[in-house]
Amino acid sequence: MKNYDHLTIEKKWQDEWEKSGIYNTPDNVPGKENFYTLTEFTYPSGNLHVGHWYAFSVPDIFARYKRMQGFNVLYPTGFDAFGLPAENAAIKLGADPKVLTYEQMDRMRTQIKSMGGMFDWSREVVTCDPEYYKWTQWMFNQFLKHDLAYRAVTKVNWCPKDQTVLANEQVTDGKCERCGTEVVQKDQEQWMLRITKYADRLIDDLDNLDWPHAIKESQKNWIGRSEGSELEFTIVNSDQKIKVFTTRADTLFGVTYVVLAPEHELVSKLLENVSNKEEVQDYVSLTKKKQELERQQSKDKTGVELKGVKVINPANNEEVPVWIADYVLAGYGTGAVMAVPRHDTRDYEFSTHNNLNKGEFVVARKHALCGIYSSSIENLESIKSIKSISLSYEEKIKGHLYFFYFNNSEILNLLPKIQEALKDDGQANISTTGLFIELRKNETPRPVPIECDPNEGFLINSGKFDGMTSDEAKKKITEFVGGKLVSTYRLRDWGISRQRYWGCPIPIVYDPEGNAHSIPDEHLPWILPTDVDHTPDGTAPLARSKELLERTEKIFGKGWKPEVETMDTFVDSSWYFYRYLDSKDNAEFASTEKMNAWMPVDMYMGGAEHTTMHVLYSRFWTKALQDLGFVKDSEAYKVRRNRGLILGPDGNKMSKSKGNVINPDEIVELLGADTVRMYLAFMGPYGVTVNYPWDPNGVVGVRRFLERVWKLGQKIVNEGNPLLPGEGGLQSKPGEVLLHKTIKGITEDVEEFKFNTAISKMMILINAWEKEDSVSGDDYKILLQLLSPFAPHITDELWSELGEKNSIHLSQWPTYDAKLVIDDTVTIGIQINGKVRAEIELAKDADQESVREKVLAMDEVKKWIEVSDSKEIKKFIYVPGKIISIVV
RNA sequence: GCCCGGGUGGCGUAAUUGGUAGCCGCGAUAGACUCAAAAUCUAUUGUCUUUACGGACGUGUGGGUUCAAGUCCCACCCCGGGCACCA
């Protein structure tokens, strides 16, 4: 009997597959539907880790399954090959990043091939290849032509160590994501992409996508749409207005002052009118010195009043003072806010810090307050019935209370009681304009909007707007004061300029006057020069290239200068999935015909860490290309599934310093690629962001399973059992039922990415077969087919041992006999007073009467009825195929 | 603080979506084979209790709905992720 020699087998079949080219995917196969399976291509770090295996080899199971189902499956890969790590390594080694990168790609190709995946390498995409970045540059030109790209001075995140600009996404907790250095803010002119133009579509189009809920929420949070109102406060004795943005127009009556960001353009204009000009100027310059981070972290809400300047609240014509304070950010909304200390913790903190409080009752809980929400009449009744009111501070914080603001005579007779309660709460008293009353959360209030009367303040429960939602109320007030409803976003435009060498050159040249011109398409690709010392010194390395300057002058004329910045690598990866479709095309980035054949991507599997970066960027890219008429879809990825991380055996993230890194090459050498693939699939469901620890014993368990599959086949063949091809096999009826149930179960599991339970079902099948004397050859072959997407090498070997001429991977996925998967009888439990006391085997469709008779005759059942208090049957429930429940 | 997920044996997980909780794998214990070990095979393995048959408890906690709750409802605790002086 041959041993299961994984090294020989895996090498043999990988060579065989490459030779026969069975994984090369044509664009069209008559009678087959195309299916585009995508995984995020990798950065060529030069060493494959377990994460790569998890990212590529488990989706490969799905791709193979789809293929056996009769789809024409495209499963491509390539390299996201530009980027800082190679450049930094090259600097260290005194090497050329290009040479280094291509070496590392060679090494990684070999490693990736050891997975036994069905990648179509003929379509490989490499982003640092000029034939690729030619199109990256071409797209940039298109964007520039259509005002989706522009040059602007912005505050940028600057990493002093990497000497480069970082996108917001690349900054975590104020530190460079890559090297951990504290990031500083810097003003810099750079190329921007107008992603904010797409903010609404990037949020709204999520609704129609089959994506994990959490990922959609993350993107929404990141874009940070906030729907509110823009309201204007008129400056007294002036025709100037201060525009504020608020999401709580309904609190407009509670405004006690207005605050401008110190950078706000009106500050300098108003300077002439203020009596404390110097104080204001000092504060402004102090703010300028502070880093944004520092501003965000400082607890104290400092600020200076613009003395002598007053503005008019448009709701009640009240005059309120104007302050400047650095807790108001210039870059968000209008850079000015209306302050409602009664309803907003930040405003409250500011007014406390600056002694602006008027003695109102204020609660430091931003969202617990609802200024204008009243109750329905029923709730008024329930308020009246409140016996005592506790307003201890702690309870307010913990209890999720709703607060109501009343000015209604109906409840004014409650005042004494409330005042009594408030007295214990040292800091509370009756507000100048109303009164707060608390209600428990489960007495869900119906928001009732207000009728505005500048003289009376505002009245609630007038009945006039009864039943309005809070959004409608906000709208009403906004209209009342002549404001408008607007959305603001947290998302900023995408700065793509990088002052580094190893990236896609930005295809721009400057004329002698310094005006930017895009490089005409005929000069693309605009090649990255090689005569560059890329040691970072804070300036772009390309500025030191003679070749680039000479090339520029030769083409455009004396005095012209090249752009010396390169693009963020997220630009490269924003469109790579189109290039797979037509990777050798010289005339277009991809032909319309081929894009029509494959797009959109049917299944995109990747890491959750790309949610607010690559995935968001490439969605923007697709929409932009669609607007420009180059692609047909507004979304590139129909279905998205995220995976978690593989942790070290100790449950921590794998890292060299923790010494818990699993080297896949070693495990593959020891146990085989099939084992590693299957173990990764067996750990838990794929497509959920759950992290699984690598269990060295667990892998061995999977290897044991493959050994048993191997032995099961060999043993029967050696005994001369009719397992040989063409001879049919022994029939074992019970086994047949199990087999068909297994086919059904695995098919369903794989569709749902539950590879773990699919594998467990194969284990159950094997466990059962091992107990039998013989297994039919046909049945065994079906098992091999079910197993083949998971363990492609061993199954192809055993398949060919059985005399099959074509690869198992070209065979059809097994189907099951629907009749065989339905049981005639079922064993169900018998509950007596809710406890399972016995079980009984019944025909699946046994009728109520006969079941009742049978069950009540059972000794175990009688026994429990005897010991019960009532001894008589109050209820007899029989749900066919599920349960019998008796109440006594 | 706001918005999402999620809490099941010693561990990774499973549960026909309201119907016998713990499938499969790992680990552990005992046995067979062996001079011995590894490998392999067999049996047991949620906790407590009982000589045993059995019984009680059990899906983060506390309530509730139901004949029946891991699953539905309410409140809370803990863990993970996204956002955050964003008005």
Short mmCIF file of N, CA, C and O (backbone and C1' of nucleotides) in Angstrom, two decimals, chain A residues 213-214 217 221-222 246-247 295-296 298 301 327-329 332 337 346 365 400 490 682-683 685 692 695 697 704 754 756 763 767 827 835 837 839 864 875 877 882-883 885, chain B residues 1-5 12-17 19-21 23-27 39-41 43 54-57 66-68 74-77 81-87:
data_model
loop_
_atom_site.label_atom_id
_atom_site.label_comp_id
_atom_site.label_asym_id
_atom_site.label_seq_id
_atom_site.Cartn_x
_atom_site.Cartn_y
_atom_site.Cartn_z
N HIS A 213 -23.14 43.89 6.90
CA HIS A 213 -23.76 45.06 7.51
C HIS A 213 -22.72 45.96 8.18
O HIS A 213 -22.73 47.18 8.02
N ALA A 214 -21.81 45.33 8.93
CA ALA A 214 -20.82 46.10 9.69
C ALA A 214 -19.93 46.93 8.77
O ALA A 214 -19.51 48.03 9.12
N GLU A 217 -21.76 49.95 7.65
CA GLU A 217 -21.81 50.93 8.74
C GLU A 217 -20.48 51.65 8.89
O GLU A 217 -20.45 52.86 9.12
N ASN A 221 -19.92 55.59 8.70
CA ASN A 221 -19.26 56.36 9.76
C ASN A 221 -18.10 57.16 9.22
O ASN A 221 -17.86 58.29 9.62
N TRP A 222 -17.36 56.52 8.33
CA TRP A 222 -16.15 57.17 7.80
C TRP A 222 -16.54 58.39 6.96
O TRP A 222 -15.92 59.44 7.06
N THR A 246 -26.10 73.23 12.14
CA THR A 246 -26.55 72.49 13.32
C THR A 246 -27.40 71.31 12.90
O THR A 246 -28.09 71.36 11.88
N THR A 247 -27.31 70.23 13.68
CA THR A 247 -28.22 69.10 13.43
C THR A 247 -29.43 69.22 14.35
O THR A 247 -30.31 68.38 14.33
N ARG A 295 -5.16 70.49 19.85
CA ARG A 295 -6.44 71.17 20.04
C ARG A 295 -7.52 70.18 20.39
O ARG A 295 -8.40 70.44 21.20
N GLN A 296 -7.44 69.01 19.75
CA GLN A 296 -8.49 68.03 19.97
C GLN A 296 -8.37 67.39 21.34
O GLN A 296 -9.35 66.95 21.91
N SER A 298 -6.93 68.76 24.16
CA SER A 298 -7.02 69.60 25.35
C SER A 298 -8.45 69.61 25.87
O SER A 298 -9.41 69.74 25.12
N LYS A 301 -12.02 74.13 27.48
CA LYS A 301 -12.58 74.82 26.32
C LYS A 301 -12.33 76.31 26.47
O LYS A 301 -13.13 77.03 27.05
N TYR A 327 -12.47 74.97 20.05
CA TYR A 327 -13.20 73.70 19.99
C TYR A 327 -14.12 73.67 18.77
O TYR A 327 -14.65 72.60 18.41
N VAL A 328 -14.25 74.79 18.13
CA VAL A 328 -14.98 74.81 16.86
C VAL A 328 -13.97 74.68 15.73
O VAL A 328 -12.99 75.43 15.67
N LEU A 329 -14.20 73.70 14.89
CA LEU A 329 -13.24 73.40 13.83
C LEU A 329 -13.59 74.16 12.55
O LEU A 329 -14.73 74.17 12.12
N TYR A 332 -15.02 72.02 9.35
CA TYR A 332 -16.25 71.23 9.37
C TYR A 332 -17.46 72.14 9.37
O TYR A 332 -17.47 73.16 10.07
N VAL A 337 -20.70 77.71 15.08
CA VAL A 337 -21.80 76.97 15.69
C VAL A 337 -22.65 77.90 16.55
O VAL A 337 -22.18 78.93 17.05
N ARG A 346 -20.63 69.94 24.98
CA ARG A 346 -19.46 70.78 24.66
C ARG A 346 -19.77 72.25 24.91
O ARG A 346 -18.97 72.98 25.48
N ARG A 365 -25.06 65.43 29.20
CA ARG A 365 -25.24 64.21 28.41
C ARG A 365 -25.82 64.62 27.09
O ARG A 365 -27.00 64.92 26.97
N HIS A 400 -30.42 56.38 30.97
CA HIS A 400 -30.94 56.68 29.63
C HIS A 400 -32.28 57.39 29.70
O HIS A 400 -33.29 56.88 29.24
N ARG A 490 -17.84 64.24 7.02
CA ARG A 490 -16.54 64.12 7.67
C ARG A 490 -15.46 63.84 6.62
O ARG A 490 -14.31 64.23 6.75
N PHE A 682 -11.45 24.87 8.12
CA PHE A 682 -12.13 24.11 9.17
C PHE A 682 -12.25 24.90 10.48
O PHE A 682 -13.07 24.59 11.34
N MET A 683 -11.43 25.94 10.63
CA MET A 683 -11.36 26.64 11.92
C MET A 683 -12.67 27.30 12.33
O MET A 683 -12.96 27.42 13.51
N PRO A 685 -16.41 29.55 10.38
CA PRO A 685 -16.99 30.05 9.13
C PRO A 685 -16.11 31.14 8.51
O PRO A 685 -15.50 31.94 9.23
N TYR A 692 -9.35 33.66 14.38
CA TYR A 692 -9.19 32.31 14.91
C TYR A 692 -7.73 32.04 15.26
O TYR A 692 -6.85 32.34 14.46
N ASP A 695 -4.15 26.38 15.82
CA ASP A 695 -3.91 25.32 16.78
C ASP A 695 -3.05 24.24 16.11
O ASP A 695 -3.51 23.54 15.21
N ASN A 697 -2.20 21.39 16.92
CA ASN A 697 -2.80 20.06 16.97
C ASN A 697 -3.98 19.94 16.01
O ASN A 697 -4.24 18.87 15.47
N ARG A 704 -4.99 13.89 9.65
CA ARG A 704 -5.48 12.55 9.96
C ARG A 704 -6.69 12.21 9.10
O ARG A 704 -6.81 11.08 8.62
N LYS A 754 -19.77 28.28 4.78
CA LYS A 754 -19.56 27.52 6.01
C LYS A 754 -18.73 26.29 5.69
O LYS A 754 -19.20 25.17 5.75
N ASN A 756 -16.38 25.11 7.33
CA ASN A 756 -16.12 24.29 8.52
C ASN A 756 -17.14 23.18 8.67
O ASN A 756 -16.80 22.03 8.91
N MET A 763 -16.30 14.39 7.39
CA MET A 763 -15.73 13.58 8.47
C MET A 763 -16.77 12.58 8.99
O MET A 763 -16.46 11.42 9.25
N ASN A 767 -16.40 8.59 8.97
CA ASN A 767 -16.57 7.84 10.21
C ASN A 767 -17.55 6.70 10.00
O ASN A 767 -17.34 5.59 10.49
N THR A 827 -36.82 10.59 15.07
CA THR A 827 -36.84 10.44 16.51
C THR A 827 -37.04 11.82 17.11
O THR A 827 -36.25 12.73 16.84
N LYS A 835 -39.86 19.71 30.17
CA LYS A 835 -38.59 18.99 30.29
C LYS A 835 -38.62 17.75 29.43
O LYS A 835 -39.62 17.02 29.42
N ARG A 837 -38.31 14.19 28.71
CA ARG A 837 -38.30 13.02 29.58
C ARG A 837 -38.16 11.72 28.82
O ARG A 837 -37.89 10.69 29.41
N GLU A 839 -37.95 9.89 24.46
CA GLU A 839 -37.97 10.13 23.02
C GLU A 839 -38.67 8.98 22.32
O GLU A 839 -38.81 7.89 22.87
N TRP A 864 -44.08 10.11 34.65
CA TRP A 864 -43.96 11.54 34.93
C TRP A 864 -45.32 12.20 35.11
O TRP A 864 -45.44 13.20 35.81
N LYS A 875 -52.74 19.63 28.29
CA LYS A 875 -52.45 20.00 26.92
C LYS A 875 -51.58 18.93 26.29
O LYS A 875 -50.66 18.40 26.96
N ILE A 877 -49.36 18.63 22.84
CA ILE A 877 -48.94 19.28 21.60
C ILE A 877 -48.03 18.35 20.84
O ILE A 877 -47.05 17.83 21.38
N LYS A 882 -40.97 17.44 14.90
CA LYS A 882 -40.23 18.36 15.77
C LYS A 882 -40.26 17.93 17.24
O LYS A 882 -39.24 17.61 17.83
N ILE A 883 -41.47 17.92 17.82
CA ILE A 883 -41.52 17.74 19.27
C ILE A 883 -42.92 17.29 19.72
O ILE A 883 -43.90 17.52 19.02
N SER A 885 -45.07 17.83 23.24
CA SER A 885 -45.02 18.58 24.50
C SER A 885 -46.31 18.35 25.27
O SER A 885 -47.40 18.61 24.77
P G B 1 -20.00 56.55 28.14
"O5'" G B 1 -20.57 57.35 26.86
"C5'" G B 1 -21.52 58.36 27.08
"C4'" G B 1 -21.59 59.21 25.85
"C3'" G B 1 -22.11 58.47 24.62
"O3'" G B 1 -23.51 58.47 24.58
"C1'" G B 1 -20.13 59.66 24.07
P C B 2 -24.30 57.17 24.08
"O5'" C B 2 -24.16 57.30 22.50
"C5'" C B 2 -24.80 58.37 21.81
"C4'" C B 2 -24.42 58.33 20.36
"C3'" C B 2 -24.60 56.97 19.70
"O3'" C B 2 -25.93 56.74 19.31
"C1'" C B 2 -22.47 57.81 19.15
P C B 3 -26.50 55.25 19.31
"O5'" C B 3 -25.81 54.61 18.04
"C5'" C B 3 -26.01 55.18 16.75
"C4'" C B 3 -25.17 54.45 15.75
"C3'" C B 3 -25.23 52.94 15.85
"O3'" C B 3 -26.42 52.43 15.30
"C1'" C B 3 -22.99 53.58 15.64
P C B 4 -26.89 50.95 15.65
"O5'" C B 4 -26.02 50.15 14.59
"C5'" C B 4 -25.71 48.84 14.86
"C4'" C B 4 -24.55 48.40 14.01
"C3'" C B 4 -24.16 46.98 14.31
"O3'" C B 4 -24.93 46.11 13.51
"C1'" C B 4 -22.27 48.33 14.56
P G B 5 -25.98 45.10 14.21
"O5'" G B 5 -25.13 43.77 14.17
"C5'" G B 5 -24.21 43.58 15.19
"C4'" G B 5 -23.01 42.87 14.66
"C3'" G B 5 -22.76 41.60 15.48
"O3'" G B 5 -23.20 40.47 14.78
"C1'" G B 5 -20.99 43.13 15.81
P G B 12 -12.26 29.13 22.28
"O5'" G B 12 -12.15 28.49 20.84
"C5'" G B 12 -11.06 28.85 19.99
"C4'" G B 12 -11.21 28.18 18.64
"C3'" G B 12 -12.58 28.33 18.01
"O3'" G B 12 -12.75 29.59 17.39
"C1'" G B 12 -11.87 26.09 17.83
P U B 13 -14.20 30.22 17.17
"O5'" U B 13 -14.86 29.18 16.17
"C5'" U B 13 -16.26 28.92 16.15
"C4'" U B 13 -16.48 27.48 15.78
"C3'" U B 13 -17.94 27.09 15.58
"O3'" U B 13 -18.34 27.37 14.25
"C1'" U B 13 -16.88 25.51 16.98
P A B 14 -19.80 27.82 13.97
"O5'" A B 14 -20.65 26.51 14.35
"C5'" A B 14 -20.54 25.37 13.52
"C4'" A B 14 -21.46 24.27 13.95
"C3'" A B 14 -22.93 24.59 14.08
"O3'" A B 14 -23.54 24.70 12.82
"C1'" A B 14 -22.26 23.13 15.81
P A B 15 -24.77 25.67 12.62
"O5'" A B 15 -25.90 25.01 13.53
"C5'" A B 15 -26.52 23.80 13.12
"C4'" A B 15 -27.49 23.35 14.18
"C3'" A B 15 -28.59 24.35 14.53
"O3'" A B 15 -29.67 24.23 13.63
"C1'" A B 15 -27.60 23.53 16.51
P U B 16 -30.38 25.58 13.18
"O5'" U B 16 -31.55 25.10 12.24
"C5'" U B 16 -31.43 25.20 10.84
"C4'" U B 16 -32.23 24.13 10.17
"C3'" U B 16 -33.73 24.22 10.40
"O3'" U B 16 -34.35 25.13 9.52
"C1'" U B 16 -33.00 22.00 10.72
P U B 17 -35.81 25.77 9.89
"O5'" U B 17 -35.39 27.31 9.91
"C5'" U B 17 -36.33 28.21 10.46
"C4'" U B 17 -35.90 28.58 11.87
"C3'" U B 17 -36.25 30.03 12.22
"O3'" U B 17 -36.47 30.10 13.63
"C1'" U B 17 -33.94 29.72 12.41
P G B 19 -36.36 25.98 16.53
"O5'" G B 19 -36.58 24.63 17.34
"C5'" G B 19 -36.22 24.55 18.71
"C4'" G B 19 -36.72 23.26 19.31
"C3'" G B 19 -36.59 22.07 18.37
"O3'" G B 19 -36.36 20.92 19.15
"C1'" G B 19 -38.86 22.38 18.94
P U B 20 -34.86 20.41 19.45
"O5'" U B 20 -35.19 19.26 20.49
"C5'" U B 20 -35.84 19.55 21.72
"C4'" U B 20 -35.25 18.67 22.80
"C3'" U B 20 -33.73 18.81 22.96
"O3'" U B 20 -33.39 18.62 24.32
"C1'" U B 20 -34.26 16.60 22.38
P A B 21 -33.06 19.85 25.20
"O5'" A B 21 -31.82 20.52 24.46
"C5'" A B 21 -30.55 19.89 24.56
"C4'" A B 21 -29.67 20.47 23.49
"C3'" A B 21 -28.27 19.88 23.47
"O3'" A B 21 -28.26 18.74 22.61
"C1'" A B 21 -28.14 22.24 23.50
P C B 23 -21.63 16.45 20.77
"O5'" C B 23 -21.59 15.85 19.28
"C5'" C B 23 -22.79 15.45 18.65
"C4'" C B 23 -22.77 15.84 17.19
"C3'" C B 23 -21.43 15.70 16.48
"O3'" C B 23 -21.21 14.36 16.06
"C1'" C B 23 -22.39 17.79 15.94
P C B 24 -19.82 13.65 16.28
"O5'" C B 24 -18.81 14.55 15.43
"C5'" C B 24 -18.80 14.48 14.00
"C4'" C B 24 -17.81 15.49 13.45
"C3'" C B 24 -16.43 15.48 14.10
"O3'" C B 24 -15.61 14.44 13.59
"C1'" C B 24 -17.18 17.70 13.96
P G B 25 -14.53 13.78 14.52
"O5'" G B 25 -13.48 14.95 14.76
"C5'" G B 25 -12.66 15.39 13.69
"C4'" G B 25 -11.91 16.64 14.09
"C3'" G B 25 -11.00 16.52 15.31
"O3'" G B 25 -9.79 15.85 15.03
"C1'" G B 25 -12.22 18.53 15.42
P C B 26 -9.04 15.09 16.17
"O5'" C B 26 -8.53 16.29 17.11
"C5'" C B 26 -7.52 17.17 16.66
"C4'" C B 26 -7.30 18.26 17.67
"C3'" C B 26 -6.82 17.81 19.04
"O3'" C B 26 -5.44 17.49 19.04
"C1'" C B 26 -8.51 19.44 19.30
P G B 27 -4.94 16.27 19.93
"O5'" G B 27 -5.21 16.79 21.41
"C5'" G B 27 -4.47 17.89 21.93
"C4'" G B 27 -5.06 18.32 23.24
"C3'" G B 27 -5.11 17.26 24.32
"O3'" G B 27 -3.88 17.14 25.00
"C1'" G B 27 -7.22 18.31 24.19
P A B 39 1.58 10.26 18.64
"O5'" A B 39 1.30 9.35 17.36
"C5'" A B 39 1.71 9.80 16.07
"C4'" A B 39 1.55 8.70 15.06
"C3'" A B 39 0.14 8.09 14.98
"O3'" A B 39 -0.73 8.86 14.19
"C1'" A B 39 1.73 6.36 15.12
P U B 40 -2.26 8.98 14.61
"O5'" U B 40 -2.81 7.49 14.44
"C5'" U B 40 -2.87 6.89 13.15
"C4'" U B 40 -3.22 5.43 13.29
"C3'" U B 40 -4.52 5.15 14.02
"O3'" U B 40 -5.64 5.30 13.17
"C1'" U B 40 -2.83 3.73 14.87
P C B 41 -7.00 5.87 13.78
"O5'" C B 41 -7.58 4.61 14.54
"C5'" C B 41 -7.92 3.43 13.82
"C4'" C B 41 -8.15 2.29 14.79
"C3'" C B 41 -9.21 2.54 15.85
"O3'" C B 41 -10.51 2.34 15.34
"C1'" C B 41 -7.30 1.61 16.87
P A B 43 -15.68 3.00 19.73
"O5'" A B 43 -15.67 3.23 21.31
"C5'" A B 43 -16.31 2.29 22.17
"C4'" A B 43 -15.99 2.62 23.60
"C3'" A B 43 -16.38 4.01 24.05
"O3'" A B 43 -17.76 4.11 24.35
"C1'" A B 43 -14.20 3.52 24.82
P G B 54 -30.65 5.59 33.34
"O5'" G B 54 -31.19 6.72 34.32
"C5'" G B 54 -32.58 6.88 34.54
"C4'" G B 54 -32.83 7.38 35.94
"C3'" G B 54 -32.88 8.90 36.11
"O3'" G B 54 -34.15 9.42 35.76
"C1'" G B 54 -31.49 7.98 37.77
P G B 55 -34.30 10.82 35.12
"O5'" G B 55 -33.88 11.78 36.32
"C5'" G B 55 -34.72 11.88 37.47
"C4'" G B 55 -34.03 12.67 38.54
"C3'" G B 55 -33.71 14.11 38.18
"O3'" G B 55 -34.82 14.95 38.32
"C1'" G B 55 -31.82 13.12 39.20
P A B 56 -35.00 16.19 37.39
"O5'" A B 56 -33.95 17.19 38.04
"C5'" A B 56 -34.21 17.76 39.33
"C4'" A B 56 -33.02 18.56 39.79
"C3'" A B 56 -32.58 19.68 38.85
"O3'" A B 56 -33.36 20.85 39.01
"C1'" A B 56 -30.70 18.43 39.48
P C B 57 -33.65 21.74 37.74
"O5'" C B 57 -32.22 22.37 37.44
"C5'" C B 57 -31.65 23.31 38.35
"C4'" C B 57 -30.20 23.54 38.03
"C3'" C B 57 -29.90 24.17 36.68
"O3'" C B 57 -30.13 25.56 36.67
"C1'" C B 57 -28.41 22.40 37.04
P U B 66 -47.66 34.12 27.96
"O5'" U B 66 -47.11 32.91 27.09
"C5'" U B 66 -47.41 32.83 25.70
"C4'" U B 66 -46.64 31.70 25.07
"C3'" U B 66 -46.79 30.35 25.77
"O3'" U B 66 -47.99 29.69 25.40
"C1'" U B 66 -44.51 30.76 25.26
P C B 67 -48.80 28.84 26.55
"O5'" C B 67 -47.88 27.57 26.79
"C5'" C B 67 -48.18 26.69 27.86
"C4'" C B 67 -47.33 25.45 27.72
"C3'" C B 67 -45.86 25.69 27.47
"O3'" C B 67 -45.16 25.91 28.67
"C1'" C B 67 -46.66 24.09 25.93
P A B 68 -44.08 27.04 28.77
"O5'" A B 68 -42.97 26.52 27.74
"C5'" A B 68 -42.20 25.37 28.08
"C4'" A B 68 -41.31 25.01 26.92
"C3'" A B 68 -40.39 26.11 26.43
"O3'" A B 68 -39.24 26.18 27.24
"C1'" A B 68 -41.43 25.06 24.59
P C B 74 -36.56 45.08 22.89
"O5'" C B 74 -36.68 45.25 24.47
"C5'" C B 74 -37.71 46.04 25.02
"C4'" C B 74 -37.57 46.07 26.53
"C3'" C B 74 -36.19 46.45 27.05
"O3'" C B 74 -35.96 47.84 27.03
"C1'" C B 74 -36.99 44.57 28.23
P A B 75 -34.47 48.36 26.81
"O5'" A B 75 -33.80 48.04 28.22
"C5'" A B 75 -34.18 48.79 29.37
"C4'" A B 75 -33.55 48.20 30.61
"C3'" A B 75 -32.03 48.11 30.58
"O3'" A B 75 -31.41 49.35 30.87
"C1'" A B 75 -32.92 46.07 31.36
P C B 76 -29.99 49.66 30.19
"O5'" C B 76 -28.99 48.70 30.99
"C5'" C B 76 -28.73 48.93 32.36
"C4'" C B 76 -28.06 47.73 32.98
"C3'" C B 76 -26.66 47.42 32.50
"O3'" C B 76 -25.69 48.26 33.10
"C1'" C B 76 -27.90 45.42 32.62
P C B 77 -24.32 48.52 32.33
"O5'" C B 77 -23.53 47.16 32.52
"C5'" C B 77 -23.09 46.74 33.81
"C4'" C B 77 -22.36 45.44 33.71
"C3'" C B 77 -21.22 45.40 32.70
"O3'" C B 77 -20.03 45.95 33.22
"C1'" C B 77 -22.57 43.49 32.41
P G B 81 -10.48 45.84 18.63
"O5'" G B 81 -11.49 46.29 17.48
"C5'" G B 81 -11.36 45.75 16.17
"C4'" G B 81 -12.51 46.21 15.31
"C3'" G B 81 -12.61 47.71 15.08
"O3'" G B 81 -11.68 48.19 14.13
"C1'" G B 81 -14.74 46.85 15.55
P G B 82 -11.18 49.71 14.22
"O5'" G B 82 -12.43 50.51 13.66
"C5'" G B 82 -12.79 50.41 12.29
"C4'" G B 82 -14.00 51.26 12.03
"C3'" G B 82 -13.88 52.71 12.46
"O3'" G B 82 -13.15 53.50 11.55
"C1'" G B 82 -15.93 51.86 13.22
P C B 83 -12.24 54.71 12.08
"O5'" C B 83 -13.33 55.76 12.60
"C5'" C B 83 -14.19 56.40 11.67
"C4'" C B 83 -15.20 57.24 12.39
"C3'" C B 83 -14.65 58.30 13.34
"O3'" C B 83 -14.12 59.42 12.67
"C1'" C B 83 -16.42 57.19 14.39
P A B 84 -12.82 60.10 13.32
"O5'" A B 84 -13.44 60.79 14.61
"C5'" A B 84 -14.37 61.84 14.46
"C4'" A B 84 -14.98 62.15 15.79
"C3'" A B 84 -14.03 62.68 16.84
"O3'" A B 84 -13.68 64.03 16.60
"C1'" A B 84 -15.46 61.10 17.82
P C B 85 -12.55 64.69 17.45
"O5'" C B 85 -13.51 65.60 18.31
"C5'" C B 85 -13.49 65.71 19.73
"C4'" C B 85 -14.76 66.49 20.08
"C3'" C B 85 -15.31 67.35 18.94
"O3'" C B 85 -16.72 67.52 19.10
"C1'" C B 85 -14.59 68.75 20.66
P C B 86 -17.78 66.42 18.62
"O5'" C B 86 -17.90 66.78 17.07
"C5'" C B 86 -18.70 67.88 16.62
"C4'" C B 86 -19.25 67.55 15.25
"C3'" C B 86 -19.57 66.04 15.11
"O3'" C B 86 -20.91 65.75 14.85
"C1'" C B 86 -17.92 66.71 13.50
P A B 87 -22.04 66.08 14.25
"O5'" A B 87 -22.58 67.23 15.23
"C5'" A B 87 -23.32 68.27 14.69
"C4'" A B 87 -23.40 69.35 15.72
"C3'" A B 87 -23.92 70.67 15.19
"O3'" A B 87 -25.33 70.71 15.19
"C1'" A B 87 -21.95 71.05 16.37
#
